[in-house]
mmCIF file of C-alpha atoms in Angstrom:
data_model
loop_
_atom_site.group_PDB
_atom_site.id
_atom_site.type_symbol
_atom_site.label_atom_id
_atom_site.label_comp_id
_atom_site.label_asym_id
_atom_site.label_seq_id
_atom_site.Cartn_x
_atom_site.Cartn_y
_atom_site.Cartn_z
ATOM 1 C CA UNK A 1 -49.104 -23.901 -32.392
ATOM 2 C CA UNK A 2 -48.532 -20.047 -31.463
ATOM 3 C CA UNK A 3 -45.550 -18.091 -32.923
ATOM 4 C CA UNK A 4 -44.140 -16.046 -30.417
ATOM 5 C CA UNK A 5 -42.258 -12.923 -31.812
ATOM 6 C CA UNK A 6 -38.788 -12.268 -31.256
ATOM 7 C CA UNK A 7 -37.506 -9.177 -29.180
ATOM 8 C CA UNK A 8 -36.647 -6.362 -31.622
ATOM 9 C CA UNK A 9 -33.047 -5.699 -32.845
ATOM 10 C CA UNK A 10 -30.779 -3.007 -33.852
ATOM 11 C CA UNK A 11 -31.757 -0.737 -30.972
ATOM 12 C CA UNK A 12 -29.163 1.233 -32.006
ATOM 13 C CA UNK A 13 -31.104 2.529 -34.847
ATOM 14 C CA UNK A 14 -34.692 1.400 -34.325
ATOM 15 C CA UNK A 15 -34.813 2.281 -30.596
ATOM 16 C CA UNK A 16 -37.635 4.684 -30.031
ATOM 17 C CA UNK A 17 -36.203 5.868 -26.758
ATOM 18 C CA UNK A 18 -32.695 7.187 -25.183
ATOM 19 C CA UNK A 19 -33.810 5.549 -22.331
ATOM 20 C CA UNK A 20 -34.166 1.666 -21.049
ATOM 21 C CA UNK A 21 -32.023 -1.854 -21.725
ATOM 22 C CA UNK A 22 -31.979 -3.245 -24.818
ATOM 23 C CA UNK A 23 -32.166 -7.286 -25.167
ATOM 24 C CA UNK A 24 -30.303 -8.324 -28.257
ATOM 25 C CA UNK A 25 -27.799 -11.583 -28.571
ATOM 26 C CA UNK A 26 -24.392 -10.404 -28.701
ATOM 27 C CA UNK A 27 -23.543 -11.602 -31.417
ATOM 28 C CA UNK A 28 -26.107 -9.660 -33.746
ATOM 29 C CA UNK A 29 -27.749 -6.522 -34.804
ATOM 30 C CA UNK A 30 -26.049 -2.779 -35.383
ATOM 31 C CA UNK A 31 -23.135 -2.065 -32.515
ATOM 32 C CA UNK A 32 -23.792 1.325 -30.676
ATOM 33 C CA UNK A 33 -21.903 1.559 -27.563
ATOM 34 C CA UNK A 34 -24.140 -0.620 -25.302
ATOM 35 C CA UNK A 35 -26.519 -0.915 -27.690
ATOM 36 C CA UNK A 36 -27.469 2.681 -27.381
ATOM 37 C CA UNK A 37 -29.426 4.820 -30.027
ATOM 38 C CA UNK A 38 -27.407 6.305 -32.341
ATOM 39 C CA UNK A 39 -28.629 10.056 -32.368
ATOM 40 C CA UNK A 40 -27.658 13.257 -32.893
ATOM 41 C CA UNK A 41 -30.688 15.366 -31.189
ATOM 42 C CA UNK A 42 -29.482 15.369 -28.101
ATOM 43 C CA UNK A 43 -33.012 16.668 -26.489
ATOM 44 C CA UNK A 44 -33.424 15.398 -23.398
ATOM 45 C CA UNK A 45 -30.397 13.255 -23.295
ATOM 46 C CA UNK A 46 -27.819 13.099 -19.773
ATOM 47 C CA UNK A 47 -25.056 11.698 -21.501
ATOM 48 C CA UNK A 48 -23.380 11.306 -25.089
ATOM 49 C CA UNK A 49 -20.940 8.286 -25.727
ATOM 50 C CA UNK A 50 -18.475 10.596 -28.881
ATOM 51 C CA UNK A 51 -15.800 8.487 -30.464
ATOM 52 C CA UNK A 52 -12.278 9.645 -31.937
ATOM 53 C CA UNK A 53 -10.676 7.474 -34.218
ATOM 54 C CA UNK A 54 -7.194 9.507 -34.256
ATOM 55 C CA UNK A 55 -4.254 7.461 -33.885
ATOM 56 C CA UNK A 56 -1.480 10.371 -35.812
ATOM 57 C CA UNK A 57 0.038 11.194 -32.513
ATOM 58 C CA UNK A 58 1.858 8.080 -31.512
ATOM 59 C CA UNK A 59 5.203 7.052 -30.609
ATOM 60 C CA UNK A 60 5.353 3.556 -31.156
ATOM 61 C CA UNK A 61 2.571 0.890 -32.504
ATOM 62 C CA UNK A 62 -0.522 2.931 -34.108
ATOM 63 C CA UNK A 63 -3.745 1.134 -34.331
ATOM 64 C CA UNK A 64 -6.095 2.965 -31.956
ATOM 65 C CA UNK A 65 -8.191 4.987 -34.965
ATOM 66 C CA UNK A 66 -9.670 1.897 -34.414
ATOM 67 C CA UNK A 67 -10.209 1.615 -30.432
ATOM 68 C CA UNK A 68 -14.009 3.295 -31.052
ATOM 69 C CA UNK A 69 -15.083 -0.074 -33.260
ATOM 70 C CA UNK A 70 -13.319 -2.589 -30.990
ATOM 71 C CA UNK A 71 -15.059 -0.746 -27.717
ATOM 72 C CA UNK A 72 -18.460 -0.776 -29.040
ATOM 73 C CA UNK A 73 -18.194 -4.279 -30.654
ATOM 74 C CA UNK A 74 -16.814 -5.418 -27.224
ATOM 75 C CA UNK A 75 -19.856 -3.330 -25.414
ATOM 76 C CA UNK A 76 -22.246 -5.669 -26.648
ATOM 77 C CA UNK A 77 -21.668 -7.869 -24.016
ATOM 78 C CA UNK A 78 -24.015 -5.171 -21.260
ATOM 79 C CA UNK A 79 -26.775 -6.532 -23.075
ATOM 80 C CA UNK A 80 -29.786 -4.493 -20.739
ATOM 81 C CA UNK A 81 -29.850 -6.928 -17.379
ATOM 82 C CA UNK A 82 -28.622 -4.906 -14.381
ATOM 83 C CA UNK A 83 -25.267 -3.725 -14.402
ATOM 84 C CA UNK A 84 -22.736 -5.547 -12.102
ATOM 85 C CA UNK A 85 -21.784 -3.961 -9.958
ATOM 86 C CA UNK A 86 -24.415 -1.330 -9.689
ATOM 87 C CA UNK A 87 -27.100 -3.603 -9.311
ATOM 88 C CA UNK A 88 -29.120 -1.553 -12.219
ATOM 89 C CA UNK A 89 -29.670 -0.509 -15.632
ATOM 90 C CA UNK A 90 -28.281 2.244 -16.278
ATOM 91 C CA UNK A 91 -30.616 3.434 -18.633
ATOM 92 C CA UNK A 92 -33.613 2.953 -16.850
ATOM 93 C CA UNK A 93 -33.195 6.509 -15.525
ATOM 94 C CA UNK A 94 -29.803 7.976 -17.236
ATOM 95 C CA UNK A 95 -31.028 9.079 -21.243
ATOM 96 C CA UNK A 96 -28.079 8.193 -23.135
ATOM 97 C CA UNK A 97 -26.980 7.896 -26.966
ATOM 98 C CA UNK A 98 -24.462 6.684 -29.277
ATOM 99 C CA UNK A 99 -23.732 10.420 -30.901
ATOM 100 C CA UNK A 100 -21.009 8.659 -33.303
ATOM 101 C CA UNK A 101 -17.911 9.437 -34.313
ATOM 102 C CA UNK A 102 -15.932 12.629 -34.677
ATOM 103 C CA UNK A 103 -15.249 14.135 -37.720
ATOM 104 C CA UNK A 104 -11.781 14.881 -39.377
ATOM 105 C CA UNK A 105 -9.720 15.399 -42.340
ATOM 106 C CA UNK A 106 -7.390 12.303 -41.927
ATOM 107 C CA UNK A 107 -4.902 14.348 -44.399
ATOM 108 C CA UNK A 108 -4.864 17.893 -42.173
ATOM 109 C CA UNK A 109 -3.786 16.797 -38.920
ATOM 110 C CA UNK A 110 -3.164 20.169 -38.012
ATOM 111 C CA UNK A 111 -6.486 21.000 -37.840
ATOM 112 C CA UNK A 112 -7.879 18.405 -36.055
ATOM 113 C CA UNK A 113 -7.637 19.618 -32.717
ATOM 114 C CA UNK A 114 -9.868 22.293 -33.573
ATOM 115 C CA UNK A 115 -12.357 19.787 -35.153
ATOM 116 C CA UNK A 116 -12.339 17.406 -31.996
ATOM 117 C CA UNK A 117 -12.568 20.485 -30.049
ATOM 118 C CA UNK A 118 -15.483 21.947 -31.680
ATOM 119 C CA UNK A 119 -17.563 18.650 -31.801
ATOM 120 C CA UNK A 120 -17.093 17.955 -28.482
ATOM 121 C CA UNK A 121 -18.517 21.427 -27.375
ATOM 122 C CA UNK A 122 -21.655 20.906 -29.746
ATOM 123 C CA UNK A 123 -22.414 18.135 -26.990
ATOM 124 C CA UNK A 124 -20.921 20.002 -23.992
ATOM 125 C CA UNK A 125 -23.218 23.589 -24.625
ATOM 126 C CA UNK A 126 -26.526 21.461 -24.774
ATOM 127 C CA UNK A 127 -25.855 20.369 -21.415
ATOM 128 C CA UNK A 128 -25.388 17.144 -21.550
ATOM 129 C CA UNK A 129 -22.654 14.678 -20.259
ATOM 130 C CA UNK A 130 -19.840 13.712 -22.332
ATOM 131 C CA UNK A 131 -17.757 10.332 -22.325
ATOM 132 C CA UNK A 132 -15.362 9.994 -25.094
ATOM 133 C CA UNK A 133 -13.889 6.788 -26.477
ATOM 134 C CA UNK A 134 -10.491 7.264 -28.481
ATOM 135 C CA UNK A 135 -8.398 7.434 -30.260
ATOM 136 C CA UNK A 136 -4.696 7.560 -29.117
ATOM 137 C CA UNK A 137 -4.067 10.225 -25.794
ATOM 138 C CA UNK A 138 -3.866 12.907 -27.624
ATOM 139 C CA UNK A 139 -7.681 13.494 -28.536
ATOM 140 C CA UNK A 140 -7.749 14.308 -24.360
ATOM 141 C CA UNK A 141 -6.107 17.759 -24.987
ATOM 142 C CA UNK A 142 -8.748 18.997 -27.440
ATOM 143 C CA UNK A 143 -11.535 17.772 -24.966
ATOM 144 C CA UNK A 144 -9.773 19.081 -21.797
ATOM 145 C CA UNK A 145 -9.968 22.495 -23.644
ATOM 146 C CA UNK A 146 -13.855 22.020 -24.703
ATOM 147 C CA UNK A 147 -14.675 21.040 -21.040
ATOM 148 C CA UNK A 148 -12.815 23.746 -19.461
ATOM 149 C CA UNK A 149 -14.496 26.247 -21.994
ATOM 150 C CA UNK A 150 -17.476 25.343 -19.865
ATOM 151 C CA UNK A 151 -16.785 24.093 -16.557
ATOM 152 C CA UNK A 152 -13.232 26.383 -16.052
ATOM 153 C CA UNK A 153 -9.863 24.779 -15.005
ATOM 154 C CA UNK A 154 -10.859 20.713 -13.855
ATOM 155 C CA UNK A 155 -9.047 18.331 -11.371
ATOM 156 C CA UNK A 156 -7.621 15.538 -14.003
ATOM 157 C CA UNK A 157 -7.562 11.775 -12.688
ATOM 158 C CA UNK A 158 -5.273 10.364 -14.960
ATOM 159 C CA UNK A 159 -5.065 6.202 -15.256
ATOM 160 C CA UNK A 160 -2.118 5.453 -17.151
ATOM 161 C CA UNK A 161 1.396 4.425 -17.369
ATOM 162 C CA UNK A 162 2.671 7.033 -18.657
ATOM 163 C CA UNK A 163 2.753 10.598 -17.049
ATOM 164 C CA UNK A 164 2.849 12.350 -20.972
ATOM 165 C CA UNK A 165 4.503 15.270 -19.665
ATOM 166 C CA UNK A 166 7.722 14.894 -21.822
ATOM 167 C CA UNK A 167 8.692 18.595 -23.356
ATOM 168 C CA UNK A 168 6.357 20.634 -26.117
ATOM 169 C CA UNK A 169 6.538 23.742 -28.074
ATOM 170 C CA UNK A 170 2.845 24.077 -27.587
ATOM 171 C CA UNK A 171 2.904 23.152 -31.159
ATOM 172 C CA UNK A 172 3.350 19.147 -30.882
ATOM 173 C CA UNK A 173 0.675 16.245 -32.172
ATOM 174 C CA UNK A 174 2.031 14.028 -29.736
ATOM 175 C CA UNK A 175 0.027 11.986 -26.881
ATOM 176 C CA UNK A 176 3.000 11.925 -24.527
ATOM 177 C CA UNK A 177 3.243 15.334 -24.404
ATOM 178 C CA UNK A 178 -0.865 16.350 -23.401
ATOM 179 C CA UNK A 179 -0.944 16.563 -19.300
ATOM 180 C CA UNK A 180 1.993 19.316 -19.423
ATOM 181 C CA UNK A 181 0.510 20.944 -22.381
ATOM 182 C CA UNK A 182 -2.874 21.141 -19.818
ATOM 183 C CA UNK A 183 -1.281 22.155 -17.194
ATOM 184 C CA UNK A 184 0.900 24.780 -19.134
ATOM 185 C CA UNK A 185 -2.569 25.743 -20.997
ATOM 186 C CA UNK A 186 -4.222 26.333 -17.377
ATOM 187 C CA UNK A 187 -6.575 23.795 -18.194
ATOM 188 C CA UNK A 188 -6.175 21.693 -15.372
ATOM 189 C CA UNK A 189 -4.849 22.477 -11.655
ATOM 190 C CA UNK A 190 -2.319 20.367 -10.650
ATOM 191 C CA UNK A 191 -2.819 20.790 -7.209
ATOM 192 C CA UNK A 192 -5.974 19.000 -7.582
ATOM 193 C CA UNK A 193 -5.006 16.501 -9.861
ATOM 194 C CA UNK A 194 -3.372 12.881 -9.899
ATOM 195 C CA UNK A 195 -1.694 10.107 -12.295
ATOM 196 C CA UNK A 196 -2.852 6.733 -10.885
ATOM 197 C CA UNK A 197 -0.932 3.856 -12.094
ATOM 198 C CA UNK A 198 2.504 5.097 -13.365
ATOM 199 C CA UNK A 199 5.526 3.123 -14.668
ATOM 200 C CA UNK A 200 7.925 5.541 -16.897
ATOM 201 C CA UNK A 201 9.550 8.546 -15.868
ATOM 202 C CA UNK A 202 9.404 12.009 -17.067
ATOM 203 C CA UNK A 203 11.768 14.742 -17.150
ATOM 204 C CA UNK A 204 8.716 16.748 -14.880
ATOM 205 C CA UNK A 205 6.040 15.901 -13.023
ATOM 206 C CA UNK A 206 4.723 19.517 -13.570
ATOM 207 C CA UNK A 207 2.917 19.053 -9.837
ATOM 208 C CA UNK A 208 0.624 16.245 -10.222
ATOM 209 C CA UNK A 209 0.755 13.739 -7.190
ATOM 210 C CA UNK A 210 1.691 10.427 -8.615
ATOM 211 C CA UNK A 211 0.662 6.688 -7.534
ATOM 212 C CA UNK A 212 3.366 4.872 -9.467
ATOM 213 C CA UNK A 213 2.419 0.643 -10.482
ATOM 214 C CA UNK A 214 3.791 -0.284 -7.532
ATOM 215 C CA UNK A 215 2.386 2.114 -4.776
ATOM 216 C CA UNK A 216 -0.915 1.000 -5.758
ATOM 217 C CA UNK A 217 -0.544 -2.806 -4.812
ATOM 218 C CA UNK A 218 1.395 -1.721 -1.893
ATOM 219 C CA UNK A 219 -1.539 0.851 -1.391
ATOM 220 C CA UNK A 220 -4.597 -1.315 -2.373
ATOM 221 C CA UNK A 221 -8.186 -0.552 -3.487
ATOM 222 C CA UNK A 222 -9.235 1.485 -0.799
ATOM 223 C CA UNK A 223 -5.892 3.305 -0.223
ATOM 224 C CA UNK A 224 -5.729 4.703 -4.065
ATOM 225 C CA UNK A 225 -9.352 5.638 -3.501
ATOM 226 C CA UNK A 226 -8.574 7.406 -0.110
ATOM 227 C CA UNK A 227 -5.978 9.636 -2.284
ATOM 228 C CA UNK A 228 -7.630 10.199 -5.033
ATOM 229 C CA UNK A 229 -10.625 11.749 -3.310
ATOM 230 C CA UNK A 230 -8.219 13.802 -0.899
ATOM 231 C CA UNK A 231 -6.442 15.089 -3.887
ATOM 232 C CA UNK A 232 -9.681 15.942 -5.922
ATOM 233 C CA UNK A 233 -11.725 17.510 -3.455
ATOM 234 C CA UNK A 234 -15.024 18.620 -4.213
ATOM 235 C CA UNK A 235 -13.741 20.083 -7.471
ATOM 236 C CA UNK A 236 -15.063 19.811 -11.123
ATOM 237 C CA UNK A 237 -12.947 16.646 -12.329
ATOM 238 C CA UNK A 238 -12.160 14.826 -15.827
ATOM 239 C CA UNK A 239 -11.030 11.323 -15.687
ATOM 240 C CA UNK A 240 -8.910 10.052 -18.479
ATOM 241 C CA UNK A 241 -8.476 6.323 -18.506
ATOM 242 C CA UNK A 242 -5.375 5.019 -20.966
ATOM 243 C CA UNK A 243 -5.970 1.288 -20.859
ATOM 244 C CA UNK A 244 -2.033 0.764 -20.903
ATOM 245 C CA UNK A 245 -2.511 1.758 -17.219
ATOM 246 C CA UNK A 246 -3.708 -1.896 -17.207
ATOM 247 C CA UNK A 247 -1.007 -4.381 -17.446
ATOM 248 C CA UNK A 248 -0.323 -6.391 -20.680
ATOM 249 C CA UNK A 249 -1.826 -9.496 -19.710
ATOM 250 C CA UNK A 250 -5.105 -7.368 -19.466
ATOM 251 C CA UNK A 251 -4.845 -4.918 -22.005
ATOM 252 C CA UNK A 252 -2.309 -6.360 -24.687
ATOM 253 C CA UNK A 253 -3.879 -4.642 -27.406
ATOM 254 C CA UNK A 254 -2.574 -0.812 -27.019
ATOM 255 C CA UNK A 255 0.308 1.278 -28.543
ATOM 256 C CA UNK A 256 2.547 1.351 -25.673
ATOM 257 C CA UNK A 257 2.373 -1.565 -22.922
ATOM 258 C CA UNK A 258 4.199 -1.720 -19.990
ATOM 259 C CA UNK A 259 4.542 -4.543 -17.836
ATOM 260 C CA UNK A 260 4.205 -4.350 -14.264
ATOM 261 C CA UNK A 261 0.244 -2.694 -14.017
ATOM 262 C CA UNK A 262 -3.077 -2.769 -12.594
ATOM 263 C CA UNK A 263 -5.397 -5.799 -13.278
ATOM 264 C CA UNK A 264 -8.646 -5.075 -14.915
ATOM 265 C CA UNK A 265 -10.102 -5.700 -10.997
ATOM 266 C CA UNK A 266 -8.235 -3.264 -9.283
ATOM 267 C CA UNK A 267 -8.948 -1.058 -11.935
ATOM 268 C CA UNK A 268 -12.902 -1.233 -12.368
ATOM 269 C CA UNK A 269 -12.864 -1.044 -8.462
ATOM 270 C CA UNK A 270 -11.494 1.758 -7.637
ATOM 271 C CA UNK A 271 -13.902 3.515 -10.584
ATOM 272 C CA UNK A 272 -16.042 2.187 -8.946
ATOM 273 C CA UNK A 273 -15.452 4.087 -5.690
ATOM 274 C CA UNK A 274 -15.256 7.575 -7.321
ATOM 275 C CA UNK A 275 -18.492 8.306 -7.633
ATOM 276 C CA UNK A 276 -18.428 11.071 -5.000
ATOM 277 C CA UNK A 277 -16.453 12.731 -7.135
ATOM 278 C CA UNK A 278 -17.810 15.625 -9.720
ATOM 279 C CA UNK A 279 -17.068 14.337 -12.792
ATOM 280 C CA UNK A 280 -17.920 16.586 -15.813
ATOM 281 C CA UNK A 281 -16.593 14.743 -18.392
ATOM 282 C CA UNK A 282 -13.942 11.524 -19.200
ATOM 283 C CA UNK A 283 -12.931 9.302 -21.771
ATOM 284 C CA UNK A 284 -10.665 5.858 -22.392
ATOM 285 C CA UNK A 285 -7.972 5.757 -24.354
ATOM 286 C CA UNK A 286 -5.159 4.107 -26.853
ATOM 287 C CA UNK A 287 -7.275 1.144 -27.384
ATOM 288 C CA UNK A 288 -5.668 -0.461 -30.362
ATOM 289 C CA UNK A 289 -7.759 -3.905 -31.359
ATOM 290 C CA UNK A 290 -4.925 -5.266 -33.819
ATOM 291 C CA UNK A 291 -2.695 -6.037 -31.205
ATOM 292 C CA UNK A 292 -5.499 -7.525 -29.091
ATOM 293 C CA UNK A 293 -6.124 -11.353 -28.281
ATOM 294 C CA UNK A 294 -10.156 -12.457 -27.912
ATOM 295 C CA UNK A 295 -11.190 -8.782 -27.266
ATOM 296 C CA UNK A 296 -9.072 -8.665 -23.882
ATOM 297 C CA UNK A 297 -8.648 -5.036 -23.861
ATOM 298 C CA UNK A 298 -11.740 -3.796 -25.827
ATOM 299 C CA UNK A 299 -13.457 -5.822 -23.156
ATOM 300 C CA UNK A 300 -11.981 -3.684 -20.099
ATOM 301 C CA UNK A 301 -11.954 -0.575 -22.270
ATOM 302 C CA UNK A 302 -15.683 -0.790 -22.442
ATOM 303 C CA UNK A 303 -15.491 -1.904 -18.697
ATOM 304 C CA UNK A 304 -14.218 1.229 -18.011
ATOM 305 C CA UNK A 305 -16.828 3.148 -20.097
ATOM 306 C CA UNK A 306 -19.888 1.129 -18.326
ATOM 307 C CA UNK A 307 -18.425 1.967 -14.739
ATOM 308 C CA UNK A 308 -18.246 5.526 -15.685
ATOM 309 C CA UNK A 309 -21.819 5.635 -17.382
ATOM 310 C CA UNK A 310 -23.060 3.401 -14.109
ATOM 311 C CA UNK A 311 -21.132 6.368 -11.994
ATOM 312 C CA UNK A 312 -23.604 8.540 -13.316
ATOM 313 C CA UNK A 313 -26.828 7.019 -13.051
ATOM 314 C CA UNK A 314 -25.970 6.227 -9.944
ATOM 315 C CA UNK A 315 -25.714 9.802 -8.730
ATOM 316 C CA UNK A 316 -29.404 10.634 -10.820
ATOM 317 C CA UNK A 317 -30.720 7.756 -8.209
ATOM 318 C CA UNK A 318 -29.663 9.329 -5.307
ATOM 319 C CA UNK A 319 -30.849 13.121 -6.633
#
């Protein structure tokens, strides 16, 4: 009787390239976002999955410091078969890692905006692609200002519920507060950027175009699409994804639900349909896994991340 040897395991630290699936079970080994090498040589890499666990800046249930775990333990799931819906691995071509998590003093808040700031343009000035997996919304203002050290003022694409425009100082920890603070900060042009998903109101709108909950099922799929890409333009873009943009019954576990959102569907398609876009750089947000029920919302958090990553292998395809 032959022995036939096992597939390796814990790609994520054994790997011996940034490149191709890994075949696992799901339900072992070391969790790297996808299964990805953990590595901080970033030579020849096209993209580096960063996460923030930072949850100091909320306003009502905290919990996401741990969104980066519940993402990558959810993750597991794209197990190296071809991605749906990009018929593909995504790794077959696109040279990604697992660079970790960001680095902070948990007891000198004030100083880490600089710290996610700095990290994040470690990754950014070796030219290579950045996706970013908080964290509560706040840890997008210290990336907005990494990206735009390199790029210049983006287009934001905003998926959320909440427009987090409410008033600041310029001197506020706060994630409702981070889209004005970009636009005030000339970080992003509001002309060219859009909140997808809304169901609050702020005091401002500071000029973003806004699809509120409602306009997009009265819009559908291919409408939101249709003004996102008019808005946008051909211009450098970030997309930030809050997963409370999702409505409770997908995405229970986060700080701040509100009822009345998109379904994990409507969501992942209309990523899907961005990819003319020029993204630079994007992350997904306020994913808090205490509040979750069977990984609900870790699951579509890391949906989010794999549509983006699939996004941009996609492009590398097509040259």
């Amino acid at each position: 009787m032959s022995f036939k040897r096992p597939r390796p395991t814990d790609n994520a630290v054994f790997g011996n390239s940034v490149t191709g699936g890994s075949h696992e079970p799901t339900y072992g080994g070391v969790l790297s976002f996808m299964r990805r090498r953990y590595s901080r040589d970033l030579t020849g890499v096209d993209a580096a999955v960063l996460g923030i666990p930072f949850d100091a800046s909320v306003s009502n249930r905290p919990g996401a410091r741990f969104g980066p775990q519940g993402v990558r333990r959810a993750s597991a799931i794209f197990d190296g078969d071809p991605q749906y819906p990009f018929h593909a691995d995504p790794f077959e071509g696109l040279a990604v890692v697992d660079y970790g998590d960001c680095a902070f003093d948990y007891g000198r808040n004030a100083e880490i905006p600089a710290c996610i700031e700095a990290q994040a343009r470690e990754i950014l000035d070796q030219d290579v692609h950045l996706f970013s997996i908080g964290g509560d919304h706040f840890v997008t203002l210290p990336l907005l200002r990494a990206h735009v050290a390199k790029h210049g003022p983006l287009a934001l694409v905003q998926f959320d519920a909440h427009q987090d425009t409410w008033p600041d100082d310029g001197g506020r920890i706060d994630h409702g507060t981070i889209t004005g603070r970009a636009v005030r900060e000339g970080l992003i042009d509001p002309d060219k950027s859009i909140q997808i998903g809304i169901r609050t109101h702020a005091p401002d709108t500071c000029g973003l175009e806004i699809l509120y909950g409602e306009e997009v099922e009265m819009l559908g799929v291919n409408g939101v699409v249709e003004m996102i890409r008019d808005r946008v333009g051909d211009a450098k873009a970030y997309m930030t994804f809050d997963i409370d943009c999702l409505d409770p019954a997908f995405a229970p576990g986060t700080g701040t639900p509100v009822a009345g959102g998109l379904t994990s569907r409507e969501a992942l398609m209309i990523l899907r349909r961005l990819g003319p876009l020029n993204f630079v750089g994007g992350d997904v947000v306020e994913v808090a896994p205490a509040y979750d029920h069977a990984d609900i919302t870790s699951i579509a958090g890391a949906s989010v991340a794999q549509h983006y990553l699939g996004l941009l292998a996609e492009k590398k395809r097509q040259g």
